[in-house]
PDB file of C-alpha atoms in Angstrom:
ATOM      1  CA  MET A   9     -32.873  13.231  -7.193  1.00 57.00           C
ATOM      2  CA  THR A  10     -32.521   9.628  -8.120  1.00 60.00           C
ATOM      3  CA  ALA A  11     -33.273   6.872  -5.610  1.00 64.00           C
ATOM      4  CA  THR A  12     -32.579   3.191  -5.095  1.00 68.00           C
ATOM      5  CA  LEU A  13     -35.361   0.702  -4.462  1.00 64.00           C
ATOM      6  CA  LYS A  14     -33.828  -2.089  -2.402  1.00 61.00           C
ATOM      7  CA  LYS A  15     -35.139  -5.614  -2.648  1.00 57.00           C
ATOM      8  CA  LEU A  16     -35.108  -5.809   1.112  1.00 53.00           C
ATOM      9  CA  MET A  17     -37.252  -2.842   1.968  1.00 55.00           C
ATOM     10  CA  GLY A  18     -36.385  -3.201   5.597  1.00 54.00           C
ATOM     11  CA  GLU A  19     -32.757  -2.821   4.670  1.00 55.00           C
ATOM     12  CA  ALA A  20     -33.713   0.250   2.681  1.00 53.00           C
ATOM     13  CA  GLY A  21     -35.458   1.795   5.662  1.00 54.00           C
ATOM     14  CA  ALA A  22     -38.835   1.338   4.042  1.00 55.00           C
ATOM     15  CA  GLY A  23     -40.699   3.896   6.104  1.00 58.00           C
ATOM     16  CA  LEU A  24     -39.175   7.188   7.074  1.00 58.00           C
ATOM     17  CA  ASP A  25     -36.221   5.743   8.964  1.00 61.00           C
ATOM     18  CA  ASP A  26     -33.099   7.445   7.663  1.00 63.00           C
ATOM     19  CA  SER A  27     -30.800   5.814  10.185  1.00 66.00           C
ATOM     20  CA  THR A  28     -29.610   3.242   7.668  1.00 62.00           C
ATOM     21  CA  GLY A  29     -28.304   5.920   5.330  1.00 66.00           C
ATOM     22  CA  GLN A  30     -30.262   4.359   2.488  1.00 69.00           C
ATOM     23  CA  ASP A  31     -33.186   5.607   0.447  1.00 73.00           C
ATOM     24  CA  ASN A  32     -36.440   5.235   2.361  1.00 73.00           C
ATOM     25  CA  LEU A  33     -39.923   4.720   0.985  1.00 74.00           C
ATOM     26  CA  TYR A  34     -40.579   8.449   0.676  1.00 75.00           C
ATOM     27  CA  ASP A  35     -37.368   8.925  -1.311  1.00 78.00           C
ATOM     28  CA  VAL A  36     -38.395   6.218  -3.763  1.00 77.00           C
ATOM     29  CA  LEU A  37     -41.952   7.469  -4.106  1.00 78.00           C
ATOM     30  CA  LYS A  38     -40.678  11.029  -4.608  1.00 79.00           C
ATOM     31  CA  ALA A  39     -38.339   9.951  -7.377  1.00 80.00           C
ATOM     32  CA  LEU A  40     -41.115   7.932  -8.986  1.00 79.00           C
ATOM     33  CA  ALA A  41     -43.567  10.810  -8.748  1.00 77.00           C
ATOM     34  CA  GLU A  42     -41.133  13.326 -10.193  1.00 78.00           C
ATOM     35  CA  GLY A  43     -39.986  11.118 -13.026  1.00 77.00           C
ATOM     36  CA  ALA A  44     -43.044   9.169 -13.964  1.00 73.00           C
ATOM     37  CA  GLY A  45     -45.348  11.690 -15.576  1.00 80.00           C
ATOM     38  CA  GLU A  46     -46.284  12.045 -19.212  1.00 88.00           C
ATOM     39  CA  VAL A  47     -43.828  13.782 -21.512  1.00 92.00           C
ATOM     40  CA  LEU A  48     -44.450  15.729 -24.704  1.00 95.00           C
ATOM     41  CA  THR A  49     -41.223  16.515 -26.517  1.00 96.00           C
ATOM     42  CA  VAL A  50     -40.474  17.859 -29.972  1.00 96.00           C
ATOM     43  CA  GLN A  51     -37.609  19.165 -32.084  1.00 97.00           C
ATOM     44  CA  GLN A  52     -37.587  21.777 -34.831  1.00 97.00           C
ATOM     45  CA  ALA A  53     -34.629  21.999 -37.221  1.00 96.00           C
ATOM     46  CA  THR A  54     -35.012  25.613 -38.370  1.00 97.00           C
ATOM     47  CA  ILE A  55     -36.718  27.704 -35.716  1.00 98.00           C
ATOM     48  CA  THR A  56     -39.909  29.305 -36.992  1.00 97.00           C
ATOM     49  CA  THR A  57     -43.202  30.307 -35.417  1.00 97.00           C
ATOM     50  CA  ALA A  58     -45.532  27.325 -35.376  1.00 97.00           C
ATOM     51  CA  THR A  59     -47.425  24.929 -33.175  1.00 96.00           C
ATOM     52  CA  LEU A  60     -44.978  22.043 -32.952  1.00 96.00           C
ATOM     53  CA  ALA A  61     -46.750  19.298 -31.054  1.00 95.00           C
ATOM     54  CA  GLY A  62     -49.689  18.450 -28.871  1.00 94.00           C
ATOM     55  CA  LEU A  63     -51.257  15.845 -26.661  1.00 91.00           C
ATOM     56  CA  ILE A  64     -54.682  15.282 -25.203  1.00 91.00           C
ATOM     57  CA  ALA A  65     -54.800  14.766 -21.454  1.00 88.00           C
ATOM     58  CA  LYS A  66     -55.969  11.269 -20.674  1.00 83.00           C
ATOM     59  CA  VAL A  67     -56.964  11.927 -17.079  1.00 83.00           C
ATOM     60  CA  ALA A  68     -57.129  14.893 -14.743  1.00 88.00           C
ATOM     61  CA  ASN A  69     -53.512  15.918 -14.492  1.00 88.00           C
ATOM     62  CA  ARG A  70     -51.187  18.822 -13.829  1.00 90.00           C
ATOM     63  CA  LEU A  71     -48.838  20.641 -16.149  1.00 95.00           C
ATOM     64  CA  GLY A  72     -45.517  20.548 -14.308  1.00 92.00           C
ATOM     65  CA  SER A  73     -42.808  22.140 -16.446  1.00 95.00           C
ATOM     66  CA  LEU A  74     -41.531  23.444 -19.759  1.00 97.00           C
ATOM     67  CA  ASP A  75     -37.892  22.938 -20.742  1.00 97.00           C
ATOM     68  CA  ILE A  76     -36.232  24.172 -23.905  1.00 98.00           C
ATOM     69  CA  ASN A  77     -32.809  23.984 -25.529  1.00 98.00           C
ATOM     70  CA  VAL A  78     -31.621  25.962 -28.525  1.00 98.00           C
ATOM     71  CA  ALA A  79     -28.570  24.661 -30.369  1.00 97.00           C
ATOM     72  CA  THR A  80     -27.986  27.771 -32.500  1.00 98.00           C
ATOM     73  CA  CYS A  81     -29.527  30.961 -31.140  1.00 98.00           C
ATOM     74  CA  GLY A  82     -29.322  32.933 -34.379  1.00 97.00           C
ATOM     75  CA  THR A  83     -28.163  36.389 -35.363  1.00 96.00           C
ATOM     76  CA  ALA A  84     -31.184  38.525 -34.429  1.00 96.00           C
ATOM     77  CA  ASP A  85     -34.324  38.472 -32.298  1.00 97.00           C
ATOM     78  CA  THR A  86     -35.390  35.748 -29.891  1.00 98.00           C
ATOM     79  CA  THR A  87     -36.787  32.249 -29.636  1.00 98.00           C
ATOM     80  CA  THR A  88     -39.923  32.123 -27.494  1.00 98.00           C
ATOM     81  CA  VAL A  89     -41.783  28.937 -26.666  1.00 98.00           C
ATOM     82  CA  VAL A  90     -45.097  28.823 -24.808  1.00 98.00           C
ATOM     83  CA  VAL A  91     -47.400  26.098 -23.576  1.00 98.00           C
ATOM     84  CA  ASN A  92     -51.022  26.361 -24.608  1.00 97.00           C
ATOM     85  CA  VAL A  93     -53.983  24.593 -23.041  1.00 97.00           C
ATOM     86  CA  ASN A  94     -57.025  24.587 -25.273  1.00 95.00           C
ATOM     87  CA  GLY A  95     -55.425  27.328 -27.335  1.00 95.00           C
ATOM     88  CA  ALA A  96     -54.528  29.734 -24.523  1.00 97.00           C
ATOM     89  CA  ASP A  97     -51.044  30.387 -23.157  1.00 98.00           C
ATOM     90  CA  VAL A  98     -50.794  29.052 -19.605  1.00 98.00           C
ATOM     91  CA  SER A  99     -47.051  29.604 -19.281  1.00 98.00           C
ATOM     92  CA  ASP A 100     -47.138  33.382 -18.738  1.00 97.00           C
ATOM     93  CA  GLY A 101     -45.228  34.109 -21.894  1.00 97.00           C
ATOM     94  CA  GLY A 102     -43.207  30.923 -21.761  1.00 98.00           C
ATOM     95  CA  LEU A 103     -39.445  30.797 -22.129  1.00 98.00           C
ATOM     96  CA  SER A 104     -37.254  32.973 -24.302  1.00 98.00           C
ATOM     97  CA  ILE A 105     -33.671  32.614 -25.481  1.00 98.00           C
ATOM     98  CA  ALA A 106     -32.159  35.692 -27.104  1.00 98.00           C
ATOM     99  CA  HIS A 107     -30.047  35.469 -30.229  1.00 97.00           C
ATOM    100  CA  ASP A 108     -26.941  36.579 -28.329  1.00 97.00           C
ATOM    101  CA  GLU A 109     -27.128  33.893 -25.633  1.00 98.00           C
ATOM    102  CA  ASP A 110     -24.769  30.944 -25.790  1.00 97.00           C
ATOM    103  CA  ASP A 111     -25.557  28.322 -28.395  1.00 97.00           C
ATOM    104  CA  GLY A 112     -26.803  25.214 -26.612  1.00 97.00           C
ATOM    105  CA  THR A 113     -28.578  27.143 -23.862  1.00 97.00           C
ATOM    106  CA  SER A 114     -31.238  25.278 -21.858  1.00 97.00           C
ATOM    107  CA  LYS A 115     -33.951  26.956 -19.806  1.00 97.00           C
ATOM    108  CA  SER A 116     -36.584  25.560 -17.477  1.00 97.00           C
ATOM    109  CA  LEU A 117     -39.921  26.898 -16.282  1.00 97.00           C
ATOM    110  CA  ALA A 118     -41.911  25.348 -13.458  1.00 94.00           C
ATOM    111  CA  LEU A 119     -45.656  25.278 -14.079  1.00 95.00           C
ATOM    112  CA  ASP A 120     -48.585  24.338 -11.886  1.00 92.00           C
ATOM    113  CA  VAL A 121     -51.621  24.230 -14.127  1.00 95.00           C
ATOM    114  CA  ALA A 122     -54.475  21.829 -13.518  1.00 93.00           C
ATOM    115  CA  LEU A 123     -55.649  19.877 -16.535  1.00 94.00           C
ATOM    116  CA  ASP A 124     -58.947  18.151 -17.114  1.00 93.00           C
ATOM    117  CA  ALA A 125     -59.298  14.965 -19.093  1.00 89.00           C
ATOM    118  CA  GLU A 126     -59.388  15.754 -22.817  1.00 90.00           C
ATOM    119  CA  ASP A 127     -57.681  19.136 -22.464  1.00 93.00           C
ATOM    120  CA  LEU A 128     -55.402  19.860 -25.410  1.00 93.00           C
ATOM    121  CA  VAL A 129     -51.800  20.694 -24.463  1.00 95.00           C
ATOM    122  CA  GLU A 130     -49.628  22.209 -27.180  1.00 95.00           C
ATOM    123  CA  ILE A 131     -46.083  23.508 -27.582  1.00 97.00           C
ATOM    124  CA  GLU A 132     -45.979  26.682 -29.684  1.00 97.00           C
ATOM    125  CA  VAL A 133     -43.083  28.764 -30.960  1.00 98.00           C
ATOM    126  CA  THR A 134     -44.384  32.341 -30.789  1.00 98.00           C
ATOM    127  CA  ALA A 135     -41.172  34.127 -31.738  1.00 98.00           C
ATOM    128  CA  ALA A 136     -38.205  33.018 -33.804  1.00 98.00           C
ATOM    129  CA  PRO A 137     -34.734  34.380 -34.530  1.00 97.00           C
ATOM    130  CA  GLY A 138     -34.522  36.647 -37.558  1.00 91.00           C
ATOM    131  CA  THR A 139     -33.808  35.487 -41.096  1.00 92.00           C
ATOM    132  CA  ALA A 140     -34.340  31.895 -40.020  1.00 90.00           C
ATOM    133  CA  SER A 141     -30.935  31.971 -38.368  1.00 94.00           C
ATOM    134  CA  GLY A 142     -31.895  29.891 -35.313  1.00 97.00           C
ATOM    135  CA  ALA A 143     -31.639  26.120 -35.437  1.00 97.00           C
ATOM    136  CA  GLY A 144     -32.027  23.018 -33.330  1.00 97.00           C
ATOM    137  CA  LEU A 145     -34.865  23.757 -30.934  1.00 98.00           C
ATOM    138  CA  THR A 146     -35.876  21.067 -28.458  1.00 98.00           C
ATOM    139  CA  ALA A 147     -38.940  21.695 -26.297  1.00 98.00           C
ATOM    140  CA  THR A 148     -40.250  19.360 -23.606  1.00 97.00           C
ATOM    141  CA  VAL A 149     -43.392  19.581 -21.495  1.00 96.00           C
ATOM    142  CA  ARG A 150     -44.037  17.367 -18.494  1.00 94.00           C
ATOM    143  CA  LEU A 151     -47.346  16.428 -16.900  1.00 91.00           C
ATOM    144  CA  LEU A 152     -47.237  15.284 -13.305  1.00 85.00           C
ATOM    145  CA  PRO A 153     -50.338  14.065 -11.484  1.00 80.00           C
ATOM    146  CA  VAL A 154     -48.601  14.052  -8.097  1.00 78.00           C
ATOM    147  CA  THR A 155     -47.506  17.131  -6.162  1.00 77.00           C
ATOM    148  CA  VAL A 156     -44.303  16.414  -4.261  1.00 72.00           C
ATOM    149  CA  GLU A 157     -43.705  18.382  -1.079  1.00 71.00           C
TER     150      GLU A 157
ATOM    151  CA  MET B  21     -42.907  -8.274 -14.265  1.00 45.00           C
ATOM    152  CA  THR B  22     -46.424  -7.045 -13.855  1.00 50.00           C
ATOM    153  CA  ALA B  23     -48.043  -6.460 -10.485  1.00 51.00           C
ATOM    154  CA  THR B  24     -51.480  -5.803  -9.069  1.00 56.00           C
ATOM    155  CA  LEU B  25     -52.129  -2.763  -6.918  1.00 51.00           C
ATOM    156  CA  LYS B  26     -55.013  -3.609  -4.596  1.00 54.00           C
ATOM    157  CA  ARG B  27     -57.320  -0.883  -3.360  1.00 52.00           C
ATOM    158  CA  LEU B  28     -56.925  -2.260   0.146  1.00 49.00           C
ATOM    159  CA  VAL B  29     -53.185  -2.264   0.592  1.00 49.00           C
ATOM    160  CA  GLY B  30     -53.530  -4.403   3.676  1.00 52.00           C
ATOM    161  CA  GLU B  31     -55.297  -6.999   1.612  1.00 53.00           C
ATOM    162  CA  ALA B  32     -52.333  -6.981  -0.723  1.00 49.00           C
ATOM    163  CA  GLY B  33     -49.856  -7.667   2.042  1.00 52.00           C
ATOM    164  CA  ALA B  34     -48.476  -4.149   1.905  1.00 53.00           C
ATOM    165  CA  GLY B  35     -45.080  -4.754   3.400  1.00 58.00           C
ATOM    166  CA  LEU B  36     -42.951  -7.766   2.722  1.00 57.00           C
ATOM    167  CA  ASP B  37     -45.462 -10.358   3.834  1.00 59.00           C
ATOM    168  CA  ASP B  38     -45.765 -12.858   1.011  1.00 61.00           C
ATOM    169  CA  SER B  39     -47.970 -15.231   3.000  1.00 65.00           C
ATOM    170  CA  THR B  40     -51.118 -13.931   1.331  1.00 61.00           C
ATOM    171  CA  GLY B  41     -49.880 -14.987  -2.087  1.00 65.00           C
ATOM    172  CA  GLN B  42     -50.526 -11.498  -3.367  1.00 63.00           C
ATOM    173  CA  ASP B  43     -48.195  -8.810  -4.652  1.00 67.00           C
ATOM    174  CA  ASN B  44     -46.628  -6.888  -1.804  1.00 68.00           C
ATOM    175  CA  LEU B  45     -45.621  -3.258  -1.722  1.00 72.00           C
ATOM    176  CA  TYR B  46     -42.144  -3.988  -3.046  1.00 72.00           C
ATOM    177  CA  ASP B  47     -43.615  -5.831  -6.026  1.00 75.00           C
ATOM    178  CA  VAL B  48     -45.848  -2.897  -6.859  1.00 71.00           C
ATOM    179  CA  LEU B  49     -43.113  -0.303  -6.442  1.00 75.00           C
ATOM    180  CA  LYS B  50     -40.769  -2.420  -8.560  1.00 76.00           C
ATOM    181  CA  ALA B  51     -43.298  -2.590 -11.363  1.00 76.00           C
ATOM    182  CA  LEU B  52     -43.914   1.148 -11.098  1.00 75.00           C
ATOM    183  CA  ALA B  53     -40.214   1.902 -11.084  1.00 75.00           C
ATOM    184  CA  GLU B  54     -39.447  -0.298 -14.065  1.00 74.00           C
ATOM    185  CA  GLY B  55     -42.374   0.855 -16.152  1.00 73.00           C
ATOM    186  CA  ALA B  56     -42.903   4.443 -15.201  1.00 73.00           C
ATOM    187  CA  GLY B  57     -39.871   6.367 -16.363  1.00 82.00           C
ATOM    188  CA  GLU B  58     -39.777   8.898 -19.161  1.00 90.00           C
ATOM    189  CA  VAL B  59     -39.633   7.618 -22.709  1.00 91.00           C
ATOM    190  CA  LEU B  60     -38.309   9.270 -25.826  1.00 94.00           C
ATOM    191  CA  THR B  61     -39.314   7.299 -28.874  1.00 93.00           C
ATOM    192  CA  VAL B  62     -39.138   8.092 -32.553  1.00 94.00           C
ATOM    193  CA  GLN B  63     -39.559   6.429 -35.916  1.00 95.00           C
ATOM    194  CA  GLN B  64     -37.793   7.051 -39.208  1.00 96.00           C
ATOM    195  CA  ALA B  65     -39.335   5.724 -42.416  1.00 96.00           C
ATOM    196  CA  SER B  66     -36.261   5.653 -44.653  1.00 98.00           C
ATOM    197  CA  ILE B  67     -33.162   5.152 -42.526  1.00 98.00           C
ATOM    198  CA  ALA B  68     -30.692   8.016 -42.930  1.00 98.00           C
ATOM    199  CA  THR B  69     -28.080   9.665 -40.759  1.00 98.00           C
ATOM    200  CA  ALA B  70     -29.730  12.400 -38.700  1.00 97.00           C
ATOM    201  CA  THR B  71     -30.728  13.493 -35.238  1.00 97.00           C
ATOM    202  CA  ILE B  72     -34.227  12.106 -35.104  1.00 97.00           C
ATOM    203  CA  GLY B  73     -35.514  12.968 -31.642  1.00 96.00           C
ATOM    204  CA  GLY B  74     -34.672  14.821 -28.465  1.00 97.00           C
ATOM    205  CA  MET B  75     -35.813  15.972 -25.046  1.00 97.00           C
ATOM    206  CA  VAL B  76     -34.595  18.372 -22.392  1.00 97.00           C
ATOM    207  CA  VAL B  77     -34.113  16.784 -18.971  1.00 95.00           C
ATOM    208  CA  GLY B  78     -36.389  18.287 -16.317  1.00 91.00           C
ATOM    209  CA  ILE B  79     -35.126  16.562 -13.158  1.00 88.00           C
ATOM    210  CA  ALA B  80     -31.983  14.741 -12.102  1.00 88.00           C
ATOM    211  CA  ASN B  81     -32.435  11.425 -13.804  1.00 90.00           C
ATOM    212  CA  LYS B  82     -30.688   8.397 -15.286  1.00 91.00           C
ATOM    213  CA  LEU B  83     -30.497   7.271 -18.871  1.00 95.00           C
ATOM    214  CA  LYS B  84     -31.221   3.563 -18.517  1.00 92.00           C
ATOM    215  CA  ALA B  85     -31.776   1.995 -21.915  1.00 94.00           C
ATOM    216  CA  LEU B  86     -31.608   2.330 -25.669  1.00 96.00           C
ATOM    217  CA  ASN B  87     -33.766   0.018 -27.770  1.00 95.00           C
ATOM    218  CA  ILE B  88     -33.995  -0.135 -31.539  1.00 96.00           C
ATOM    219  CA  TYR B  89     -35.998  -2.062 -34.117  1.00 95.00           C
ATOM    220  CA  VAL B  90     -35.222  -2.155 -37.824  1.00 96.00           C
ATOM    221  CA  GLY B  91     -38.030  -3.214 -40.132  1.00 96.00           C
ATOM    222  CA  VAL B  92     -35.947  -3.714 -43.282  1.00 98.00           C
ATOM    223  CA  CYS B  93     -32.189  -3.936 -42.711  1.00 98.00           C
ATOM    224  CA  GLY B  94     -31.188  -3.005 -46.282  1.00 97.00           C
ATOM    225  CA  VAL B  95     -28.759  -4.447 -48.812  1.00 97.00           C
ATOM    226  CA  ALA B  96     -25.440  -2.936 -47.704  1.00 97.00           C
ATOM    227  CA  ASP B  97     -23.815  -1.345 -44.642  1.00 98.00           C
ATOM    228  CA  SER B  98     -25.393  -1.042 -41.203  1.00 98.00           C
ATOM    229  CA  THR B  99     -27.801   0.949 -39.098  1.00 98.00           C
ATOM    230  CA  THR B 100     -26.169   2.507 -36.033  1.00 98.00           C
ATOM    231  CA  VAL B 101     -28.186   4.437 -33.488  1.00 98.00           C
ATOM    232  CA  GLN B 102     -26.635   6.383 -30.619  1.00 98.00           C
ATOM    233  CA  ALA B 103     -28.026   7.903 -27.433  1.00 98.00           C
ATOM    234  CA  HIS B 104     -26.490  11.346 -26.981  1.00 98.00           C
ATOM    235  CA  VAL B 105     -26.272  13.600 -23.951  1.00 98.00           C
ATOM    236  CA  ASN B 106     -25.289  17.165 -24.808  1.00 97.00           C
ATOM    237  CA  GLY B 107     -23.927  16.018 -28.144  1.00 96.00           C
ATOM    238  CA  VAL B 108     -21.830  13.124 -26.846  1.00 98.00           C
ATOM    239  CA  SER B 109     -22.680   9.481 -27.476  1.00 98.00           C
ATOM    240  CA  LYS B 110     -23.328   7.449 -24.314  1.00 98.00           C
ATOM    241  CA  GLY B 111     -23.973   4.182 -26.117  1.00 98.00           C
ATOM    242  CA  GLU B 112     -24.920   2.773 -29.473  1.00 98.00           C
ATOM    243  CA  LEU B 113     -26.540  -0.189 -31.184  1.00 98.00           C
ATOM    244  CA  THR B 114     -25.848  -1.524 -34.659  1.00 98.00           C
ATOM    245  CA  VAL B 115     -27.944  -3.731 -36.912  1.00 98.00           C
ATOM    246  CA  ALA B 116     -26.118  -5.000 -39.996  1.00 98.00           C
ATOM    247  CA  HIS B 117     -27.802  -5.167 -43.388  1.00 98.00           C
ATOM    248  CA  ASP B 118     -27.610  -8.959 -43.386  1.00 97.00           C
ATOM    249  CA  GLU B 119     -29.397  -9.448 -40.091  1.00 98.00           C
ATOM    250  CA  ASP B 120     -33.016 -10.531 -40.091  1.00 97.00           C
ATOM    251  CA  ASP B 121     -35.549  -7.916 -41.028  1.00 97.00           C
ATOM    252  CA  GLY B 122     -37.436  -6.998 -37.882  1.00 95.00           C
ATOM    253  CA  THR B 123     -34.425  -7.275 -35.605  1.00 96.00           C
ATOM    254  CA  SER B 124     -34.663  -5.651 -32.171  1.00 95.00           C
ATOM    255  CA  LYS B 125     -31.694  -4.853 -29.977  1.00 97.00           C
ATOM    256  CA  ALA B 126     -31.367  -3.438 -26.468  1.00 96.00           C
ATOM    257  CA  LEU B 127     -28.567  -1.705 -24.634  1.00 97.00           C
ATOM    258  CA  ALA B 128     -28.585  -1.125 -20.894  1.00 95.00           C
ATOM    259  CA  LEU B 129     -27.242   2.252 -19.833  1.00 96.00           C
ATOM    260  CA  ASP B 130     -26.608   3.871 -16.464  1.00 93.00           C
ATOM    261  CA  GLN B 131     -25.861   7.463 -17.302  1.00 95.00           C
ATOM    262  CA  ALA B 132     -26.739  10.218 -14.854  1.00 94.00           C
ATOM    263  CA  VAL B 133     -28.277  13.301 -16.451  1.00 96.00           C
ATOM    264  CA  ALA B 134     -28.960  16.718 -14.952  1.00 94.00           C
ATOM    265  CA  VAL B 135     -31.640  19.345 -15.385  1.00 94.00           C
ATOM    266  CA  GLY B 136     -31.189  21.056 -18.727  1.00 95.00           C
ATOM    267  CA  ASP B 137     -29.205  18.239 -20.333  1.00 97.00           C
ATOM    268  CA  LEU B 138     -30.178  17.524 -23.917  1.00 97.00           C
ATOM    269  CA  VAL B 139     -30.870  13.866 -24.664  1.00 98.00           C
ATOM    270  CA  GLU B 140     -31.033  12.949 -28.350  1.00 98.00           C
ATOM    271  CA  ILE B 141     -31.350   9.918 -30.562  1.00 98.00           C
ATOM    272  CA  VAL B 142     -28.906  10.028 -33.455  1.00 98.00           C
ATOM    273  CA  VAL B 143     -28.645   7.750 -36.475  1.00 98.00           C
ATOM    274  CA  SER B 144     -24.905   7.790 -37.087  1.00 98.00           C
ATOM    275  CA  ALA B 145     -24.774   5.182 -39.837  1.00 98.00           C
ATOM    276  CA  ALA B 146     -27.396   4.055 -42.315  1.00 98.00           C
ATOM    277  CA  PRO B 147     -27.722   1.119 -44.674  1.00 98.00           C
ATOM    278  CA  THR B 148     -28.612   1.161 -48.324  1.00 97.00           C
ATOM    279  CA  THR B 149     -32.400   0.801 -48.659  1.00 96.00           C
ATOM    280  CA  GLY B 150     -33.035   0.305 -44.944  1.00 97.00           C
ATOM    281  CA  THR B 151     -36.493   1.277 -43.711  1.00 97.00           C
ATOM    282  CA  GLY B 152     -38.686   1.277 -40.640  1.00 95.00           C
ATOM    283  CA  LEU B 153     -36.429   2.281 -37.771  1.00 95.00           C
ATOM    284  CA  THR B 154     -37.882   2.669 -34.288  1.00 94.00           C
ATOM    285  CA  ALA B 155     -35.599   3.910 -31.523  1.00 95.00           C
ATOM    286  CA  THR B 156     -36.494   4.339 -27.862  1.00 94.00           C
ATOM    287  CA  VAL B 157     -34.559   5.815 -24.969  1.00 96.00           C
ATOM    288  CA  ARG B 158     -35.728   5.374 -21.405  1.00 93.00           C
ATOM    289  CA  LEU B 159     -34.947   7.520 -18.383  1.00 92.00           C
ATOM    290  CA  LEU B 160     -35.543   6.191 -14.896  1.00 87.00           C
ATOM    291  CA  PRO B 161     -34.803   7.993 -11.643  1.00 84.00           C
ATOM    292  CA  VAL B 162     -35.053   4.844  -9.527  1.00 81.00           C
ATOM    293  CA  THR B 163     -32.529   2.021  -9.374  1.00 79.00           C
ATOM    294  CA  VAL B 164     -34.207  -1.316  -8.697  1.00 76.00           C
ATOM    295  CA  GLU B 165     -32.258  -3.912  -6.742  1.00 72.00           C
TER     296      GLU B 165
END
């Protein structure tokens, strides 16, 4: 969702009043919470197995999602991307895109992994299309300290 | 703007009461909304045409701004940087070679993006001997009025 923060919060139905038909305070806070976390994103031109990027958690946080996009899926095998915390996969095998899926495919994986301050979060390619035939990988991890219900 | 979030919200005049002289809830939410979106930022040492950064959108969001800075603008031609969504430019900024070194430019955008969309920063034109490009795209799910 996206939301609109009105200058006149009363006009916006600042509390939980939906009778105005405008975004209320919960809507705005929800949009902020969902869109305001830390982001780790990286691209790889030719897809090969490697650790691509990492960040160190600044505060206690929560790993919220992994998203990937592969521009050219290759001619054999699969692209697999996992999220590691302190060197261990916490994404249950991560996301995979097979060589015969459509070029430009995006996939998303919801995560709910608690992080401590100073934990190391990394994006790793654990499998790559054969003969270096895959290209244009984008992988994005989001940290969200707020659980939205 | 910057705002102060008080531990005691009541003390801060939580609603719209400005009589306390302190930031109210709207002020704080506005500052959060304006400063808290996702940021994709990248640098390129020697400016050359290329896709230099990207991210996959995780929630319904809005592409709100493209900002660029060119350290050394070069001796010929221009630097052009575009914000792409799924391979299509949604806006661009150009800094000519004869502009001041250290020029910054900003472009406001209002482009809705969906889960799985690919947002990229693309250098579509490069100067001769230009260096020190920084490009930043901001996504913000909240419209501030």
